[in-house]
PDB file of C-alpha atoms in Angstrom:
ATOM      1  CA  MET A  56      42.912 126.113  64.381  1.00 43.00           C
ATOM      2  CA  LYS A  57      41.239 126.353  67.688  1.00 41.00           C
ATOM      3  CA  LEU A  58      40.284 122.656  67.688  1.00 40.00           C
ATOM      4  CA  GLU A  59      44.142 121.792  67.412  1.00 44.00           C
ATOM      5  CA  GLU A  60      44.982 124.129  70.170  1.00 45.00           C
ATOM      6  CA  THR A  61      42.581 122.536  72.519  1.00 46.00           C
ATOM      7  CA  LYS A  62      43.686 118.973  71.719  1.00 45.00           C
ATOM      8  CA  THR A  63      47.362 119.644  72.469  1.00 45.00           C
ATOM      9  CA  PRO A  64      46.952 120.486  76.143  1.00 52.00           C
ATOM     10  CA  LYS A  65      44.812 117.415  76.625  1.00 53.00           C
ATOM     11  CA  ILE A  66      47.546 115.065  75.127  1.00 46.00           C
ATOM     12  CA  LEU A  67      50.198 116.764  77.260  1.00 42.00           C
ATOM     13  CA  ARG A  68      48.049 116.160  80.302  1.00 53.00           C
ATOM     14  CA  TYR A  69      47.440 112.622  79.628  1.00 49.00           C
ATOM     15  CA  PHE A  70      51.084 112.088  79.034  1.00 42.00           C
ATOM     16  CA  THR A  71      52.063 113.812  82.243  1.00 47.00           C
ATOM     17  CA  LEU A  72      49.619 111.764  84.256  1.00 44.00           C
ATOM     18  CA  SER A  73      50.647 108.482  82.638  1.00 52.00           C
ATOM     19  CA  LEU A  74      54.408 109.234  83.310  1.00 45.00           C
ATOM     20  CA  PHE A  75      53.476 110.190  86.916  1.00 46.00           C
ATOM     21  CA  PHE A  76      51.798 106.821  87.628  1.00 48.00           C
ATOM     22  CA  SER A  77      54.478 104.921  85.715  1.00 48.00           C
ATOM     23  CA  ILE A  78      57.310 106.178  87.898  1.00 42.00           C
ATOM     24  CA  PRO A  79      56.815 103.744  90.865  1.00 42.00           C
ATOM     25  CA  PHE A  80      56.875 100.622  88.382  1.00 40.00           C
ATOM     26  CA  ILE A  81      60.040 101.881  86.745  1.00 39.00           C
ATOM     27  CA  LEU A  82      61.643 102.356  90.027  1.00 36.00           C
ATOM     28  CA  PHE A  83      60.532  98.811  91.278  1.00 38.00           C
ATOM     29  CA  PHE A  84      61.930  97.082  88.240  1.00 36.00           C
ATOM     30  CA  THR A  85      65.174  99.081  88.344  1.00 37.00           C
ATOM     31  CA  LEU A  86      65.731  97.945  91.953  1.00 33.00           C
ATOM     32  CA  GLN A  87      64.970  94.398  91.063  1.00 36.00           C
ATOM     33  CA  THR A  88      67.437  94.241  88.328  1.00 32.00           C
ATOM     34  CA  THR A  89      70.323  96.237  89.924  1.00 32.00           C
ATOM     35  CA  PRO A  90      72.897  93.877  91.226  1.00 32.00           C
ATOM     36  CA  THR A  91      73.609  94.075  95.121  1.00 30.00           C
ATOM     37  CA  PRO A  92      77.140  95.299  95.643  1.00 32.00           C
ATOM     38  CA  SER A  93      79.326  92.759  97.162  1.00 32.00           C
ATOM     39  CA  ARG A  94      80.824  93.092 100.643  1.00 32.00           C
ATOM     40  CA  THR A  95      84.021  95.296 100.694  1.00 35.00           C
ATOM     41  CA  ARG A  96      86.843  92.821 101.468  1.00 40.00           C
ATOM     42  CA  THR A  97      89.296  93.659 104.209  1.00 52.00           C
ATOM     43  CA  VAL A  98      92.965  93.425 103.964  1.00 56.00           C
ATOM     44  CA  THR A  99      92.788  90.157 106.124  1.00 58.00           C
ATOM     45  CA  ASP A 100      90.510  88.358 103.597  1.00 60.00           C
ATOM     46  CA  SER A 101      92.443  85.208 102.996  1.00 61.00           C
ATOM     47  CA  SER A 102      92.170  85.357  99.220  1.00 60.00           C
ATOM     48  CA  ILE A 103      93.592  88.882  98.841  1.00 59.00           C
ATOM     49  CA  PRO A 104      97.192  89.022  97.812  1.00 60.00           C
ATOM     50  CA  VAL A 105      99.419  90.611 100.379  1.00 69.00           C
ATOM     51  CA  SER A 106     100.246  94.327 100.126  1.00 69.00           C
ATOM     52  CA  TYR A 107     103.303  95.021 101.958  1.00 70.00           C
ATOM     53  CA  PRO A 108     103.100  98.172 104.080  1.00 73.00           C
ATOM     54  CA  ASN A 109     105.974 100.569 103.850  1.00 80.00           C
ATOM     55  CA  ILE A 110     106.585 101.673 107.431  1.00 86.00           C
ATOM     56  CA  LYS A 111     109.922 103.448 108.303  1.00 89.00           C
ATOM     57  CA  GLY A 112     111.916 101.521 110.655  1.00 92.00           C
ATOM     58  CA  ILE A 113     109.894  98.421 110.458  1.00 93.00           C
ATOM     59  CA  ARG A 114     110.949  95.818 107.838  1.00 92.00           C
ATOM     60  CA  ILE A 115     108.125  93.402 106.729  1.00 92.00           C
ATOM     61  CA  ARG A 116     109.499  90.008 105.943  1.00 91.00           C
ATOM     62  CA  PRO A 117     108.525  88.778 102.270  1.00 89.00           C
ATOM     63  CA  GLY A 118     107.196  85.335 101.335  1.00 88.00           C
ATOM     64  CA  TYR A 119     103.340  85.709 101.902  1.00 90.00           C
ATOM     65  CA  PRO A 120     101.542  85.723  98.525  1.00 90.00           C
ATOM     66  CA  THR A 121      98.243  85.803 100.347  1.00 92.00           C
ATOM     67  CA  TYR A 122      96.866  86.385 103.914  1.00 93.00           C
ATOM     68  CA  ALA A 123      95.986  82.760 104.020  1.00 94.00           C
ATOM     69  CA  SER A 124      99.555  81.832 103.634  1.00 93.00           C
ATOM     70  CA  TYR A 125     100.715  84.227 106.246  1.00 94.00           C
ATOM     71  CA  LEU A 126      98.059  82.736 108.712  1.00 95.00           C
ATOM     72  CA  GLN A 127      99.184  79.160 107.832  1.00 95.00           C
ATOM     73  CA  ARG A 128     102.736  80.230 108.722  1.00 93.00           C
ATOM     74  CA  GLN A 129     101.666  81.357 112.080  1.00 95.00           C
ATOM     75  CA  LEU A 130      99.663  78.171 112.766  1.00 95.00           C
ATOM     76  CA  ASN A 131     102.681  76.046 111.862  1.00 93.00           C
ATOM     77  CA  LYS A 132     104.118  77.331 115.223  1.00 92.00           C
ATOM     78  CA  THR A 133     101.001  77.639 117.285  1.00 93.00           C
ATOM     79  CA  GLN A 134      99.708  74.113 116.270  1.00 94.00           C
ATOM     80  CA  ASN A 135     102.999  72.376 116.684  1.00 93.00           C
ATOM     81  CA  PRO A 136     102.281  69.463 119.055  1.00 94.00           C
ATOM     82  CA  LYS A 137     105.858  69.386 120.379  1.00 94.00           C
ATOM     83  CA  LEU A 138     105.862  73.174 121.235  1.00 92.00           C
ATOM     84  CA  ARG A 139     102.437  73.061 122.688  1.00 93.00           C
ATOM     85  CA  GLN A 140     103.440  70.167 124.911  1.00 94.00           C
ATOM     86  CA  ILE A 141     106.422  72.173 126.092  1.00 93.00           C
ATOM     87  CA  TRP A 142     104.354  75.346 126.708  1.00 92.00           C
ATOM     88  CA  THR A 143     101.947  73.335 128.850  1.00 94.00           C
ATOM     89  CA  THR A 144     104.412  71.221 130.878  1.00 95.00           C
ATOM     90  CA  ARG A 145     108.104  72.164 131.193  1.00 91.00           C
ATOM     91  CA  ASP A 146     107.655  75.957 130.309  1.00 92.00           C
ATOM     92  CA  TRP A 147     104.227  76.394 132.153  1.00 95.00           C
ATOM     93  CA  ASP A 148     105.361  77.443 135.602  1.00 95.00           C
ATOM     94  CA  ARG A 149     108.620  79.038 134.521  1.00 93.00           C
ATOM     95  CA  LYS A 150     106.914  81.552 132.135  1.00 95.00           C
ATOM     96  CA  ILE A 151     104.058  82.215 134.593  1.00 96.00           C
ATOM     97  CA  ASN A 152     106.538  83.179 137.237  1.00 96.00           C
ATOM     98  CA  VAL A 153     108.307  85.598 134.935  1.00 95.00           C
ATOM     99  CA  PHE A 154     105.120  87.147 133.709  1.00 96.00           C
ATOM    100  CA  VAL A 155     104.016  87.529 137.442  1.00 97.00           C
ATOM    101  CA  ASN A 156     106.969  89.569 138.245  1.00 95.00           C
ATOM    102  CA  PHE A 157     106.364  91.770 134.979  1.00 96.00           C
ATOM    103  CA  PHE A 158     102.703  92.399 136.120  1.00 97.00           C
ATOM    104  CA  ASN A 159     103.546  92.993 139.843  1.00 96.00           C
ATOM    105  CA  ASP A 160     105.934  95.534 138.695  1.00 95.00           C
ATOM    106  CA  LEU A 161     103.157  97.300 136.486  1.00 96.00           C
ATOM    107  CA  ARG A 162     100.792  97.083 139.444  1.00 95.00           C
ATOM    108  CA  ASP A 163     103.424  98.761 141.760  1.00 95.00           C
ATOM    109  CA  VAL A 164     103.719 101.735 139.470  1.00 94.00           C
ATOM    110  CA  GLY A 165      99.989 102.176 139.163  1.00 95.00           C
ATOM    111  CA  LEU A 166      99.575 100.813 135.391  1.00 96.00           C
ATOM    112  CA  ILE A 167      97.222  97.948 136.369  1.00 96.00           C
ATOM    113  CA  ASN A 168      95.161  97.137 139.259  1.00 96.00           C
ATOM    114  CA  ASN A 169      92.704  94.459 140.373  1.00 96.00           C
ATOM    115  CA  ALA A 170      89.804  96.124 138.928  1.00 96.00           C
ATOM    116  CA  SER A 171      91.357  96.197 135.400  1.00 97.00           C
ATOM    117  CA  SER A 172      89.879  94.246 132.475  1.00 98.00           C
ATOM    118  CA  ALA A 173      92.808  92.829 130.734  1.00 98.00           C
ATOM    119  CA  LEU A 174      93.679  91.283 127.302  1.00 98.00           C
ATOM    120  CA  CYS A 175      96.710  89.262 126.274  1.00 98.00           C
ATOM    121  CA  ILE A 176      97.269  89.295 122.619  1.00 98.00           C
ATOM    122  CA  GLY A 177      98.823  86.160 120.978  1.00 96.00           C
ATOM    123  CA  ALA A 178      98.613  84.359 124.309  1.00 94.00           C
ATOM    124  CA  ARG A 179      98.951  80.835 122.884  1.00 94.00           C
ATOM    125  CA  VAL A 180      98.212  78.543 125.911  1.00 95.00           C
ATOM    126  CA  GLY A 181      97.570  81.558 128.209  1.00 97.00           C
ATOM    127  CA  GLN A 182     100.542  81.773 130.586  1.00 97.00           C
ATOM    128  CA  GLU A 183     100.269  85.498 130.507  1.00 97.00           C
ATOM    129  CA  VAL A 184      96.430  85.247 131.532  1.00 98.00           C
ATOM    130  CA  GLU A 185      97.124  82.857 134.260  1.00 98.00           C
ATOM    131  CA  ALA A 186      99.745  85.140 135.553  1.00 98.00           C
ATOM    132  CA  LEU A 187      97.347  88.163 135.563  1.00 98.00           C
ATOM    133  CA  ARG A 188      94.850  86.221 137.403  1.00 98.00           C
ATOM    134  CA  ARG A 189      97.367  85.073 140.067  1.00 97.00           C
ATOM    135  CA  VAL A 190      98.341  88.776 140.706  1.00 97.00           C
ATOM    136  CA  GLY A 191      94.597  89.617 141.241  1.00 97.00           C
ATOM    137  CA  VAL A 192      93.531  90.710 137.685  1.00 97.00           C
ATOM    138  CA  THR A 193      90.684  88.123 137.439  1.00 97.00           C
ATOM    139  CA  ASP A 194      88.967  89.824 134.518  1.00 98.00           C
ATOM    140  CA  SER A 195      91.647  88.552 132.013  1.00 98.00           C
ATOM    141  CA  ILE A 196      91.418  86.784 128.830  1.00 98.00           C
ATOM    142  CA  GLY A 197      93.790  85.945 125.859  1.00 98.00           C
ATOM    143  CA  ILE A 198      93.421  85.755 122.077  1.00 98.00           C
ATOM    144  CA  ASP A 199      95.222  83.506 119.596  1.00 97.00           C
ATOM    145  CA  LEU A 200      94.508  81.919 116.257  1.00 97.00           C
ATOM    146  CA  VAL A 201      94.111  78.621 118.229  1.00 96.00           C
ATOM    147  CA  PRO A 202      91.970  78.785 121.410  1.00 96.00           C
ATOM    148  CA  TYR A 203      93.035  77.342 124.693  1.00 96.00           C
ATOM    149  CA  PRO A 204      89.930  77.243 126.925  1.00 96.00           C
ATOM    150  CA  PRO A 205      89.359  78.765 129.417  1.00 97.00           C
ATOM    151  CA  LEU A 206      92.210  81.051 129.294  1.00 98.00           C
ATOM    152  CA  VAL A 207      92.408  81.891 125.516  1.00 98.00           C
ATOM    153  CA  ILE A 208      89.748  82.414 122.881  1.00 98.00           C
ATOM    154  CA  LYS A 209      90.176  82.369 119.114  1.00 97.00           C
ATOM    155  CA  GLY A 210      91.028  85.663 117.628  1.00 97.00           C
ATOM    156  CA  ASP A 211      93.162  87.427 114.991  1.00 97.00           C
ATOM    157  CA  PHE A 212      95.076  90.415 116.342  1.00 97.00           C
ATOM    158  CA  HIS A 213      94.710  92.177 113.085  1.00 97.00           C
ATOM    159  CA  ASN A 214      90.949  92.262 113.738  1.00 96.00           C
ATOM    160  CA  GLN A 215      90.148  91.614 117.439  1.00 97.00           C
ATOM    161  CA  PRO A 216      86.865  90.071 118.208  1.00 97.00           C
ATOM    162  CA  PHE A 217      85.725  92.716 120.814  1.00 98.00           C
ATOM    163  CA  GLU A 218      83.798  95.963 120.823  1.00 97.00           C
ATOM    164  CA  ASP A 219      85.366  99.380 121.184  1.00 98.00           C
ATOM    165  CA  GLU A 220      86.773 100.493 124.417  1.00 98.00           C
ATOM    166  CA  ARG A 221      86.572  97.052 125.990  1.00 97.00           C
ATOM    167  CA  PHE A 222      89.759  96.828 128.097  1.00 98.00           C
ATOM    168  CA  ASP A 223      91.751  98.794 130.698  1.00 98.00           C
ATOM    169  CA  PHE A 224      95.053  96.903 129.843  1.00 98.00           C
ATOM    170  CA  GLU A 225      96.437  95.076 127.005  1.00 98.00           C
ATOM    171  CA  PHE A 226      99.564  93.080 126.883  1.00 98.00           C
ATOM    172  CA  SER A 227     101.409  91.518 123.930  1.00 97.00           C
ATOM    173  CA  ASN A 228     104.780  90.025 123.209  1.00 95.00           C
ATOM    174  CA  VAL A 229     103.967  89.166 119.565  1.00 96.00           C
ATOM    175  CA  PHE A 230     104.262  92.499 117.835  1.00 96.00           C
ATOM    176  CA  ASP A 231     106.940  90.952 115.691  1.00 95.00           C
ATOM    177  CA  HIS A 232     104.402  88.486 114.267  1.00 95.00           C
ATOM    178  CA  ALA A 233     102.118  91.226 112.813  1.00 96.00           C
ATOM    179  CA  LEU A 234     102.115  91.398 109.072  1.00 95.00           C
ATOM    180  CA  TYR A 235     100.275  94.678 109.312  1.00 95.00           C
ATOM    181  CA  PRO A 236     101.781  96.454 112.374  1.00 96.00           C
ATOM    182  CA  GLU A 237      99.552  99.643 111.814  1.00 95.00           C
ATOM    183  CA  MET A 238      96.367  97.321 112.067  1.00 96.00           C
ATOM    184  CA  PHE A 239      97.749  95.606 114.980  1.00 97.00           C
ATOM    185  CA  VAL A 240      98.203  98.965 116.939  1.00 97.00           C
ATOM    186  CA  LYS A 241      94.875 100.346 115.461  1.00 97.00           C
ATOM    187  CA  GLU A 242      92.944  97.312 117.034  1.00 98.00           C
ATOM    188  CA  ILE A 243      94.801  97.858 120.379  1.00 98.00           C
ATOM    189  CA  GLU A 244      93.807 101.561 120.522  1.00 98.00           C
ATOM    190  CA  ARG A 245      90.203 100.790 119.292  1.00 98.00           C
ATOM    191  CA  THR A 246      89.667  98.279 122.077  1.00 98.00           C
ATOM    192  CA  LEU A 247      91.486 100.155 124.891  1.00 98.00           C
ATOM    193  CA  LYS A 248      89.380 102.397 127.111  1.00 97.00           C
ATOM    194  CA  PRO A 249      90.526 106.055 127.216  1.00 97.00           C
ATOM    195  CA  GLY A 250      93.337 105.999 129.862  1.00 97.00           C
ATOM    196  CA  GLY A 251      93.877 102.314 129.274  1.00 98.00           C
ATOM    197  CA  VAL A 252      97.401 100.911 129.157  1.00 98.00           C
ATOM    198  CA  CYS A 253      99.210  98.822 126.442  1.00 98.00           C
ATOM    199  CA  VAL A 254     102.365  97.118 127.278  1.00 98.00           C
ATOM    200  CA  LEU A 255     104.551  95.616 124.356  1.00 98.00           C
ATOM    201  CA  HIS A 256     107.723  93.439 124.577  1.00 96.00           C
ATOM    202  CA  VAL A 257     109.645  93.689 121.424  1.00 95.00           C
ATOM    203  CA  ALA A 258     112.965  92.663 119.883  1.00 92.00           C
ATOM    204  CA  VAL A 259     115.100  95.700 119.105  1.00 90.00           C
ATOM    205  CA  SER A 260     118.623  94.734 119.581  1.00 69.00           C
ATOM    206  CA  ARG A 261     118.263  91.117 118.303  1.00 72.00           C
ATOM    207  CA  ARG A 262     116.508  89.439 115.515  1.00 73.00           C
ATOM    208  CA  SER A 263     113.172  87.745 116.547  1.00 73.00           C
ATOM    209  CA  ASP A 264     112.251  84.179 115.660  1.00 81.00           C
ATOM    210  CA  LYS A 265     111.809  82.527 112.255  1.00 85.00           C
ATOM    211  CA  TYR A 266     108.061  82.785 112.544  1.00 89.00           C
ATOM    212  CA  SER A 267     108.181  86.619 112.893  1.00 93.00           C
ATOM    213  CA  ALA A 268     106.633  88.784 110.168  1.00 93.00           C
ATOM    214  CA  ASN A 269     108.589  91.952 110.875  1.00 93.00           C
ATOM    215  CA  ASP A 270     111.894  93.379 112.316  1.00 93.00           C
ATOM    216  CA  LEU A 271     112.267  96.594 114.180  1.00 93.00           C
ATOM    217  CA  ASP A 272     115.044  99.089 113.740  1.00 91.00           C
ATOM    218  CA  GLY A 273     114.229 100.626 117.146  1.00 92.00           C
ATOM    219  CA  VAL A 274     111.411 101.817 119.426  1.00 95.00           C
ATOM    220  CA  ASP A 275     110.564 105.088 117.469  1.00 96.00           C
ATOM    221  CA  PRO A 276     108.605 103.306 114.623  1.00 95.00           C
ATOM    222  CA  VAL A 277     106.338 101.630 117.276  1.00 97.00           C
ATOM    223  CA  VAL A 278     105.798 105.072 119.083  1.00 97.00           C
ATOM    224  CA  ARG A 279     104.725 106.551 115.782  1.00 96.00           C
ATOM    225  CA  LEU A 280     102.164 104.024 115.247  1.00 97.00           C
ATOM    226  CA  PHE A 281     100.612 104.823 118.594  1.00 98.00           C
ATOM    227  CA  SER A 282      99.260 108.082 117.446  1.00 96.00           C
ATOM    228  CA  GLY A 283      96.411 107.915 119.830  1.00 97.00           C
ATOM    229  CA  SER A 284      98.334 107.265 122.913  1.00 98.00           C
ATOM    230  CA  ASP A 285     101.137 108.782 124.975  1.00 98.00           C
ATOM    231  CA  LEU A 286     104.447 106.981 125.648  1.00 98.00           C
ATOM    232  CA  VAL A 287     104.770 106.159 129.348  1.00 97.00           C
ATOM    233  CA  ARG A 288     108.135 104.388 129.471  1.00 96.00           C
ATOM    234  CA  VAL A 289     110.779 102.292 127.595  1.00 97.00           C
ATOM    235  CA  ARG A 290     112.987  99.967 129.543  1.00 95.00           C
ATOM    236  CA  LYS A 291     115.119  96.850 128.876  1.00 94.00           C
ATOM    237  CA  VAL A 292     113.730  93.542 129.745  1.00 92.00           C
ATOM    238  CA  ASP A 293     114.617  89.814 129.410  1.00 87.00           C
ATOM    239  CA  GLY A 294     111.328  88.563 128.111  1.00 83.00           C
ATOM    240  CA  PHE A 295     111.943  85.205 126.233  1.00 86.00           C
ATOM    241  CA  GLY A 296     113.965  86.408 123.504  1.00 84.00           C
ATOM    242  CA  LEU A 297     112.548  89.935 123.518  1.00 92.00           C
ATOM    243  CA  ASP A 298     114.593  92.770 125.010  1.00 92.00           C
ATOM    244  CA  THR A 299     112.545  95.945 125.208  1.00 95.00           C
ATOM    245  CA  GLU A 300     109.317  96.926 127.091  1.00 96.00           C
ATOM    246  CA  VAL A 301     107.285  99.747 125.583  1.00 97.00           C
ATOM    247  CA  VAL A 302     104.424 101.208 127.588  1.00 98.00           C
ATOM    248  CA  PHE A 303     101.679 103.392 126.190  1.00 98.00           C
ATOM    249  CA  ARG A 304      98.592 105.028 127.797  1.00 98.00           C
ATOM    250  CA  LYS A 305      95.610 105.741 125.378  1.00 98.00           C
ATOM    251  CA  LYS A 306      94.755 109.459 125.290  1.00 96.00           C
ATOM    252  CA  GLY A 307      91.523 110.677 126.970  1.00 90.00           C
ATOM    253  CA  GLY A 308      91.653 109.777 130.595  1.00 70.00           C
ATOM    254  CA  ARG A 309      93.099 107.444 133.253  1.00 57.00           C
ATOM    255  CA  ILE A 310      91.955 103.939 134.418  1.00 48.00           C
ATOM    256  CA  GLY A 311      89.223 104.319 136.909  1.00 44.00           C
ATOM    257  CA  SER A 312      88.399 107.915 135.727  1.00 40.00           C
TER     258      SER A 312
END
């Protein structure tokens, strides 16, 4: 009886020691055989079916089975050779002169200055960027699906290719082309510095062009999307088919603070 009692603890000790030393091997083989999780796909991945957002006061136009189909629709306009020729010749100086007047007004009321770093969203061939540089805002760049060096680099406004808090000023007249307006706005607020200014030209009283992805019922839906910013002003403009200017300042400071 005593012999059996002495053997049992020894067996338990051997078992415990063997289990202890085998744990690293078990973990090693487990890690080797565990599949690596795939990268989480974003809503702008081209293969994901489009999920139409429900935003009060903003009607998203249907007809895009995937994000790739939406991008191709936008590229149909941006890459149109006839339109690009018009933008870079007949319309070049005319649009620049109009934008110069817009930006001079913003500078007169202290919403932009020569030290500002500026981004033009959906700039196509960069008339807005050229206008900013002519009024003295030399640190200016544009983004569009098709680059136009040196004024415009390639970029998707649903996923801007810039770090957080990069710009003092952002301008866009392509809000109506956003398939995901909330992402469009979040990217602006992400890349604006605290106190930075965003100016949008939008169509409220009229229907925007056939390449647009959304239609606005008014200014209020846009104001609600800019939850991290304060509304500075709203006024009527004549901006190449767009009739309303909406200006926001990101919360947290002022330019130059």
